[in-house]
mmCIF file of N, CA and C in Angstrom:
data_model
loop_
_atom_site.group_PDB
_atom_site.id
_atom_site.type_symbol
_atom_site.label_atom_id
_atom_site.label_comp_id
_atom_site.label_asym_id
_atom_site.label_seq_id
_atom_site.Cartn_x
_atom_site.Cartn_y
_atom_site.Cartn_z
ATOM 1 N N UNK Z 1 -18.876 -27.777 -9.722
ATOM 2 C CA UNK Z 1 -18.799 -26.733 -10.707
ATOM 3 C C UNK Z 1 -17.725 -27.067 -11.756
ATOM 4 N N UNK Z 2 -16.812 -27.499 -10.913
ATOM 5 C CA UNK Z 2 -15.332 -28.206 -11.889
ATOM 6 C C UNK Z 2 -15.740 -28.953 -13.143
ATOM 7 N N UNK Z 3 -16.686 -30.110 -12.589
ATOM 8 C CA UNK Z 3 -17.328 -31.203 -13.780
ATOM 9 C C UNK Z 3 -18.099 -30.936 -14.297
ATOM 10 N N UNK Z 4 -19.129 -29.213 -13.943
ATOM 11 C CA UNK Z 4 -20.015 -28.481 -15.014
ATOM 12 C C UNK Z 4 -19.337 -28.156 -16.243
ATOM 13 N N UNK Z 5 -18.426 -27.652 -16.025
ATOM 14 C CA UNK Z 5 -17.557 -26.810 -16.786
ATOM 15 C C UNK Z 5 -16.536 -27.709 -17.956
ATOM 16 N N UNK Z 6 -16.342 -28.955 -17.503
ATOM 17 C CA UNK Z 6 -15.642 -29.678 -18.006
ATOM 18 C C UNK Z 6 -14.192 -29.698 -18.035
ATOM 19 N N UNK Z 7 -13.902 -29.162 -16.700
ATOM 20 C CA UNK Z 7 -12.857 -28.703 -16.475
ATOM 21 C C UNK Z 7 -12.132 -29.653 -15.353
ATOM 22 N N UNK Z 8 -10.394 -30.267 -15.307
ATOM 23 C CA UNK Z 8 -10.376 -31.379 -14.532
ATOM 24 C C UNK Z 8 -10.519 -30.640 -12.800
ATOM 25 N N UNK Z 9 -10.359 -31.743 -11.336
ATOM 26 C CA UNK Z 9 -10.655 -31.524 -10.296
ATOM 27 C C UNK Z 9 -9.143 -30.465 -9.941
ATOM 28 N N UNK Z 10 -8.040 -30.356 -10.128
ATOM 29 C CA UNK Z 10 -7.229 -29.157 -10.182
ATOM 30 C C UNK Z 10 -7.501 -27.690 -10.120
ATOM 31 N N UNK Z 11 -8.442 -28.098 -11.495
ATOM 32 C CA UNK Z 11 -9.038 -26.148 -11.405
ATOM 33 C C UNK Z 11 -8.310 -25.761 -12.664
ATOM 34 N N UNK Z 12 -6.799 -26.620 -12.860
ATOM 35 C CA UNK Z 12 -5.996 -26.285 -13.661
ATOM 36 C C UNK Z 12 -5.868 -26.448 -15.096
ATOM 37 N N UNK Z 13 -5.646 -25.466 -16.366
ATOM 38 C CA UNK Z 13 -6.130 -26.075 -17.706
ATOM 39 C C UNK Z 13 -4.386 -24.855 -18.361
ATOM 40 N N UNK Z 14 -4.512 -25.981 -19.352
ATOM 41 C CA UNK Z 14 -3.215 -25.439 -20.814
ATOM 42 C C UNK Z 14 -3.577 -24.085 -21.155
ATOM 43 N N UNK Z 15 -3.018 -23.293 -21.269
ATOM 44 C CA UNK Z 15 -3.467 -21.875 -22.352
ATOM 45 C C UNK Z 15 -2.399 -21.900 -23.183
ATOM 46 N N UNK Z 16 -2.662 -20.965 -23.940
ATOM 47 C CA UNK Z 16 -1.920 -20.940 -25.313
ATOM 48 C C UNK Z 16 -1.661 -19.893 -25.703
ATOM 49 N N UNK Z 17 -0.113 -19.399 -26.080
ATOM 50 C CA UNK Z 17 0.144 -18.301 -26.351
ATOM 51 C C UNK Z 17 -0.542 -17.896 -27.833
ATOM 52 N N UNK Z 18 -1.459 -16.580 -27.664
ATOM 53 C CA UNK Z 18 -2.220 -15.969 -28.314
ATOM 54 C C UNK Z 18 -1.223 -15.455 -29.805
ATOM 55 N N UNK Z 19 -0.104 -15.259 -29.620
ATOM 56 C CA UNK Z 19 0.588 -14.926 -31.239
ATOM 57 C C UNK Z 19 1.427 -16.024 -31.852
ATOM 58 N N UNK Z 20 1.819 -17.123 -31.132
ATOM 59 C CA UNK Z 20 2.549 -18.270 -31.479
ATOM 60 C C UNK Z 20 1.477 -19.578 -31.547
ATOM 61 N N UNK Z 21 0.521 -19.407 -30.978
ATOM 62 C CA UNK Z 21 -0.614 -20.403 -30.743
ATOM 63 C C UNK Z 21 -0.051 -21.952 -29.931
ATOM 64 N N UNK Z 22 1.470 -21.837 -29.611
ATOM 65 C CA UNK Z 22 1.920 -22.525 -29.148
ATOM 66 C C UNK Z 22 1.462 -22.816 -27.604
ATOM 67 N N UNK Z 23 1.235 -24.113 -26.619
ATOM 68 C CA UNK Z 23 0.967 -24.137 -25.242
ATOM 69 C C UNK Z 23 2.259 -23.949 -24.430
ATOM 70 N N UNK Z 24 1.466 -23.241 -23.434
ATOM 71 C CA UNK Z 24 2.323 -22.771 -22.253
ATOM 72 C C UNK Z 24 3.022 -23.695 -21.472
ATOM 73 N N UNK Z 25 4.185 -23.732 -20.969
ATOM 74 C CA UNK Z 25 4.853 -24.742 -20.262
ATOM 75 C C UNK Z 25 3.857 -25.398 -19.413
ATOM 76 N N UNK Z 26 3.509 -24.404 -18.286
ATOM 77 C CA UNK Z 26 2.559 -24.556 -16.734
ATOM 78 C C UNK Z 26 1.407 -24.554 -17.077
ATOM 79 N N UNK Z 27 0.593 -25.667 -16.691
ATOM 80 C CA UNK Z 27 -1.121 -25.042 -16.160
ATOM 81 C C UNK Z 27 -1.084 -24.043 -15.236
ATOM 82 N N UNK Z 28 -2.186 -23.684 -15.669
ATOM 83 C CA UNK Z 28 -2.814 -21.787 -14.860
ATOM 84 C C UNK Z 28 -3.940 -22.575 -14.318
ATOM 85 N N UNK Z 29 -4.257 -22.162 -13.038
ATOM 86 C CA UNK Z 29 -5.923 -22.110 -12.157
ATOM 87 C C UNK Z 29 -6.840 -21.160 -12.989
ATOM 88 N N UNK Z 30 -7.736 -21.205 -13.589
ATOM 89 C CA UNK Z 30 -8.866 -20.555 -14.017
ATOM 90 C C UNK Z 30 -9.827 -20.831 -13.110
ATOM 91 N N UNK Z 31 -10.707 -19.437 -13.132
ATOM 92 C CA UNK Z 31 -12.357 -20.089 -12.816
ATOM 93 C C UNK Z 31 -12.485 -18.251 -12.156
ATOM 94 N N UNK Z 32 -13.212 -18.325 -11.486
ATOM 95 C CA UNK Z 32 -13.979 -17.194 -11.170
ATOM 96 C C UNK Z 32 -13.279 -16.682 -9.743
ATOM 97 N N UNK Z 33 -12.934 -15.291 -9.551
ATOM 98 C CA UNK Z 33 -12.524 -14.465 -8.277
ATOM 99 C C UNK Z 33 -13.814 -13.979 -7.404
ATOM 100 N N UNK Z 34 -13.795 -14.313 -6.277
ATOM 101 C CA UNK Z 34 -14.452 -13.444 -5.410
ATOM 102 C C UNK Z 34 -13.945 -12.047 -5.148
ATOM 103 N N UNK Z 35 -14.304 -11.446 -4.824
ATOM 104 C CA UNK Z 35 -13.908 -9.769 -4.950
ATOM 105 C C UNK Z 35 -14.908 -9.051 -4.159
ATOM 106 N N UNK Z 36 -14.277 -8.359 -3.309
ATOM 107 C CA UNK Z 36 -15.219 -7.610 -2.113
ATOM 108 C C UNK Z 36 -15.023 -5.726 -2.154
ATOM 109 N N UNK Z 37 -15.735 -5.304 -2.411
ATOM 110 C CA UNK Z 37 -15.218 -3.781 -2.174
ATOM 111 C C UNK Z 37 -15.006 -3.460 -1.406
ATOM 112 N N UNK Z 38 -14.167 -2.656 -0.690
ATOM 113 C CA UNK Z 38 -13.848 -1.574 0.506
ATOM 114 C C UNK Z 38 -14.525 -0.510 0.733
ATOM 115 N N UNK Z 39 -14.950 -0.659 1.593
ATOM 116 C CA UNK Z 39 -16.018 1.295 1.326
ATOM 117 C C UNK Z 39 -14.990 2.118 2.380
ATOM 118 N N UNK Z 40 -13.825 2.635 2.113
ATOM 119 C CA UNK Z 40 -13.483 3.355 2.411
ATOM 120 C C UNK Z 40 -13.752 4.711 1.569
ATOM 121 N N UNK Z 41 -13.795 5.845 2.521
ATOM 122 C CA UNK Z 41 -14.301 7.297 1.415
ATOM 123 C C UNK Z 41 -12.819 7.941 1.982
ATOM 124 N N UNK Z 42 -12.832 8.558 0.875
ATOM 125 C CA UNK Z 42 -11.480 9.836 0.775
ATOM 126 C C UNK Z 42 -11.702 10.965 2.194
ATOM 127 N N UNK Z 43 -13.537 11.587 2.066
ATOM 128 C CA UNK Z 43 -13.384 12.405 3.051
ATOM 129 C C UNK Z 43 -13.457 11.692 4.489
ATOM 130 N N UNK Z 44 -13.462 10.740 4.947
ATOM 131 C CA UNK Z 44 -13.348 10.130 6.484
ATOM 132 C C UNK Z 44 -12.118 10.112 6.592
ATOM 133 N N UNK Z 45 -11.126 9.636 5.256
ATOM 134 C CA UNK Z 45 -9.892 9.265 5.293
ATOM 135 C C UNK Z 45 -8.767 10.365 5.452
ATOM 136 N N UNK Z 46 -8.836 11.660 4.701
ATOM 137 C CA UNK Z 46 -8.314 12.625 4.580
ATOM 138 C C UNK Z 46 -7.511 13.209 6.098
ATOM 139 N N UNK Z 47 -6.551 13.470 6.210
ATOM 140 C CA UNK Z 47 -6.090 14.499 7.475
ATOM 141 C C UNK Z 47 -5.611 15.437 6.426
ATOM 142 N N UNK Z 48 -4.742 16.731 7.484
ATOM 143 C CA UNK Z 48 -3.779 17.735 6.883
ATOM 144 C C UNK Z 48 -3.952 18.162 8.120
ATOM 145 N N UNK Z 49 -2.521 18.896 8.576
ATOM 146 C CA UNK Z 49 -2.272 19.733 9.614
ATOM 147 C C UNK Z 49 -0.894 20.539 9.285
ATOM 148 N N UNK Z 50 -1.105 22.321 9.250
ATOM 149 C CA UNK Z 50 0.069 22.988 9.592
ATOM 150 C C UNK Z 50 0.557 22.899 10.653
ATOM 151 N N UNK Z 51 -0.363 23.438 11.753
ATOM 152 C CA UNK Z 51 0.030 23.852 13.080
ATOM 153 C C UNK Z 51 -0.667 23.157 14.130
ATOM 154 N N UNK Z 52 -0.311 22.716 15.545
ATOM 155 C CA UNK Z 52 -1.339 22.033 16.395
ATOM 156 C C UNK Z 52 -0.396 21.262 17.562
ATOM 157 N N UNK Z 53 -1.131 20.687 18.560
ATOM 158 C CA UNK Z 53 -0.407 20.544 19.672
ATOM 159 C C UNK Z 53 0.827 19.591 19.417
ATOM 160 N N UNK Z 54 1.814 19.868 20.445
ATOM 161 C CA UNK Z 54 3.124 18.882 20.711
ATOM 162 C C UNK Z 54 2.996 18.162 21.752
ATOM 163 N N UNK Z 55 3.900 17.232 22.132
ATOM 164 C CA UNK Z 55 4.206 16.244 22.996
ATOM 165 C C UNK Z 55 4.883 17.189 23.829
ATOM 166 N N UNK Z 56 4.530 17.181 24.770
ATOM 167 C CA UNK Z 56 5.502 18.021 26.041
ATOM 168 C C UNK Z 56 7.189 17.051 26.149
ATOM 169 N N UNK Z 57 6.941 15.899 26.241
ATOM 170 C CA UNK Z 57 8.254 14.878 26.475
ATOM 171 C C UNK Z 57 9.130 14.917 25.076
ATOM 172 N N UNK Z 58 8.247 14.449 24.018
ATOM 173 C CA UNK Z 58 9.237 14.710 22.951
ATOM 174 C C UNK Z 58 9.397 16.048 21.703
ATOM 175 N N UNK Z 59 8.698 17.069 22.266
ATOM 176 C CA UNK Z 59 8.120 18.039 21.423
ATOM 177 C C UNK Z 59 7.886 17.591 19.668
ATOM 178 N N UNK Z 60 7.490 16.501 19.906
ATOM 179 C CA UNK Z 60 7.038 15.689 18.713
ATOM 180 C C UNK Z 60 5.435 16.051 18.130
ATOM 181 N N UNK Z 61 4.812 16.763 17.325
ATOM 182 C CA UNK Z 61 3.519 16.506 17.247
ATOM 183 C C UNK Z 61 3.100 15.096 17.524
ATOM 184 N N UNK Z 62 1.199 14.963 17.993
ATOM 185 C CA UNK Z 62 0.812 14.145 18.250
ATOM 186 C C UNK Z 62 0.620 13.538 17.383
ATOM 187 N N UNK Z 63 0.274 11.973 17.270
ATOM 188 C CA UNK Z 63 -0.272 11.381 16.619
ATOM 189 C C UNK Z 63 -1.417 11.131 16.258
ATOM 190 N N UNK Z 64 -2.177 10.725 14.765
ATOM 191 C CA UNK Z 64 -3.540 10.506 14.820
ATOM 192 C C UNK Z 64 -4.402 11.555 14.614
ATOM 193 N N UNK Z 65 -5.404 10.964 13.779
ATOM 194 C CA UNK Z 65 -6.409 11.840 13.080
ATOM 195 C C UNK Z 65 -7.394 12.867 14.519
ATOM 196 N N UNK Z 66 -7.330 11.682 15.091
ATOM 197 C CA UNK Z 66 -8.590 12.099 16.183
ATOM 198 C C UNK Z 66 -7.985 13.372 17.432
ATOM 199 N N UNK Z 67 -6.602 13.331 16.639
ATOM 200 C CA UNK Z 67 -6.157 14.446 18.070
ATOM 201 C C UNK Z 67 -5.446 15.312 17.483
ATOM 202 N N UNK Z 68 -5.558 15.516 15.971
ATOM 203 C CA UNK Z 68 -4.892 16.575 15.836
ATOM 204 C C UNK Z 68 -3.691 16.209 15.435
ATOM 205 N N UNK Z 69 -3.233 14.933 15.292
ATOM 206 C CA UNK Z 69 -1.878 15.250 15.386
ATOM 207 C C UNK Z 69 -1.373 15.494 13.323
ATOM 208 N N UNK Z 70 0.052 14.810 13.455
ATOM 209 C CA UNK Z 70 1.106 15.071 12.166
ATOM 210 C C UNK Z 70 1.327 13.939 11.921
ATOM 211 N N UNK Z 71 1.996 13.733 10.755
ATOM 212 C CA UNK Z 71 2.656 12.662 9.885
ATOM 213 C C UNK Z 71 3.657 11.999 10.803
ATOM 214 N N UNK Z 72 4.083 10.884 11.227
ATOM 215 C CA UNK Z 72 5.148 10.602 12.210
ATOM 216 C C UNK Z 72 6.355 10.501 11.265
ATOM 217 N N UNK Z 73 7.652 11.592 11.444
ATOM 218 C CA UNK Z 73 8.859 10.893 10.225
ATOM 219 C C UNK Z 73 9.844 10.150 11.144
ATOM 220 N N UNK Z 74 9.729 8.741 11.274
ATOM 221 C CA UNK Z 74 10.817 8.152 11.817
ATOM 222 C C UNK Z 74 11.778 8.346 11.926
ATOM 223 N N UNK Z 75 12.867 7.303 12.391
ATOM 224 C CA UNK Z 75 14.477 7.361 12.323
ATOM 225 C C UNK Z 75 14.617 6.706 11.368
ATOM 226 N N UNK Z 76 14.301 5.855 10.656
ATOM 227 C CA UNK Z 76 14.297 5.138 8.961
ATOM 228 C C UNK Z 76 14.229 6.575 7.955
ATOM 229 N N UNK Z 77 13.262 6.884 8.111
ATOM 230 C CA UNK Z 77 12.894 8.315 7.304
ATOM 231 C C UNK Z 77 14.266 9.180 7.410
ATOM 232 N N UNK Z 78 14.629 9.565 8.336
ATOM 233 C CA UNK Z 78 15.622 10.332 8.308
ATOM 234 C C UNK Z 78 16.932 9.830 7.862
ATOM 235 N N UNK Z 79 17.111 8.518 7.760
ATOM 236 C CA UNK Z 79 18.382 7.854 7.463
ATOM 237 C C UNK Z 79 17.712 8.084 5.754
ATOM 238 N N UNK Z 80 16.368 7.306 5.354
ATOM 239 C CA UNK Z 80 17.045 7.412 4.152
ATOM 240 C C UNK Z 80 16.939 8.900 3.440
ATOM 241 N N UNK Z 81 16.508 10.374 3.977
ATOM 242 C CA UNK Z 81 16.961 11.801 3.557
ATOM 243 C C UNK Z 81 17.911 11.813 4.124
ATOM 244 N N UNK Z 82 19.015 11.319 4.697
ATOM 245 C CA UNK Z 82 20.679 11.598 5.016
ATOM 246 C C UNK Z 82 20.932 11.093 3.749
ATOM 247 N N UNK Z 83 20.773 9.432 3.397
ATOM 248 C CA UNK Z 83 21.740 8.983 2.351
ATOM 249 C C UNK Z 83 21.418 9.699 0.758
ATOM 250 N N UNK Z 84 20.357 10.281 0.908
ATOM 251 C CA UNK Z 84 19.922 11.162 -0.187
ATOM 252 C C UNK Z 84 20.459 12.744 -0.617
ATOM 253 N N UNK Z 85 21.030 13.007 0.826
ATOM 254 C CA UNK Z 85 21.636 14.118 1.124
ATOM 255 C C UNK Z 85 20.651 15.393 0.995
ATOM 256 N N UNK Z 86 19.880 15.176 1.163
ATOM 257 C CA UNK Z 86 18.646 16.083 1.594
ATOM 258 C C UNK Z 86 18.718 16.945 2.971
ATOM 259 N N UNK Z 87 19.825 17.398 3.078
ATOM 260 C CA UNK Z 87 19.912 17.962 4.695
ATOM 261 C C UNK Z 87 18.946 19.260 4.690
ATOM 262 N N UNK Z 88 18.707 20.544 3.520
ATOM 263 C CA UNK Z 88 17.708 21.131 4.015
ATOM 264 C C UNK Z 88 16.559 20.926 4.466
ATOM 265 N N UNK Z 89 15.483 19.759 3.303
ATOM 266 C CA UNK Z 89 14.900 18.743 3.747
ATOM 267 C C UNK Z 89 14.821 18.640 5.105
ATOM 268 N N UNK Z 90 15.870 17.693 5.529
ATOM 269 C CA UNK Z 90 15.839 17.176 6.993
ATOM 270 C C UNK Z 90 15.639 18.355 7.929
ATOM 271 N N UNK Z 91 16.255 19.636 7.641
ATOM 272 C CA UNK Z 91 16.572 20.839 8.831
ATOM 273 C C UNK Z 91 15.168 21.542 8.831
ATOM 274 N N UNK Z 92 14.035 21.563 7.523
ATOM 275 C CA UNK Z 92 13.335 22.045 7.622
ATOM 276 C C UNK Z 92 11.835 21.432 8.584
ATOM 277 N N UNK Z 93 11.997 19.318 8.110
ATOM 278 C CA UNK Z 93 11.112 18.905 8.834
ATOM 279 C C UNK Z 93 11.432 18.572 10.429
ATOM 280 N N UNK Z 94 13.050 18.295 10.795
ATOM 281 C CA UNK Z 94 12.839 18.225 12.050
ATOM 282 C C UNK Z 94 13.659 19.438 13.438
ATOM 283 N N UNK Z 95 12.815 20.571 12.554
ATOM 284 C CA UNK Z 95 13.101 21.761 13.467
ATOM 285 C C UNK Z 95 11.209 22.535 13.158
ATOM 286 N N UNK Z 96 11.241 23.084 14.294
ATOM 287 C CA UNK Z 96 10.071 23.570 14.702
ATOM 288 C C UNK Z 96 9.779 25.284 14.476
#
């Protein structure tokens, strides 16, 4: 396809800046992207939960779409609403 195109075995070709018409330091790879869609849909994807079961051990809501559960807010999460100083924040999400 390289030697259809007339293009060398690299892939790689000069471009040229479009307002100076001057060439670019680096060759660039040109040629064509493969590209695949995702069929993910919004409504399979979607959760939301106010209210719903806890963890008996950590009175943590559960995890996961399929059981009902909540958003998990780590110990990262909470460090960075400390250094933010977000303490209502914090008092409101990790009290029940």
């Amino acid at each position: 396809m390289l030697k259809r195109g007339q293009k060398p075995p690299s892939g790689k070709t000069v471009l040229c800046d479009g307002r100076s018409g001057k060439p670019f330091h680096q060759e660039v790879t040109v040629g064509y992207i493969y590209l695949m869609k995702l069929a993910h849909l919004v409504d399979d994807k979607i959760h939301a939960r106010s209210i719903g079961p806890y963890s008996l051990v950590t009175q943590q809501p559960l995890g996961g779409k399929a059981q009902f559960g909540g958003q998990r807010f780590g110990e990262m999460e909470v460090w960075a609403l400390e250094a933010y100083g977000a303490a209502h924040t914090l008092q409101e999400i990790l009290t029940v």
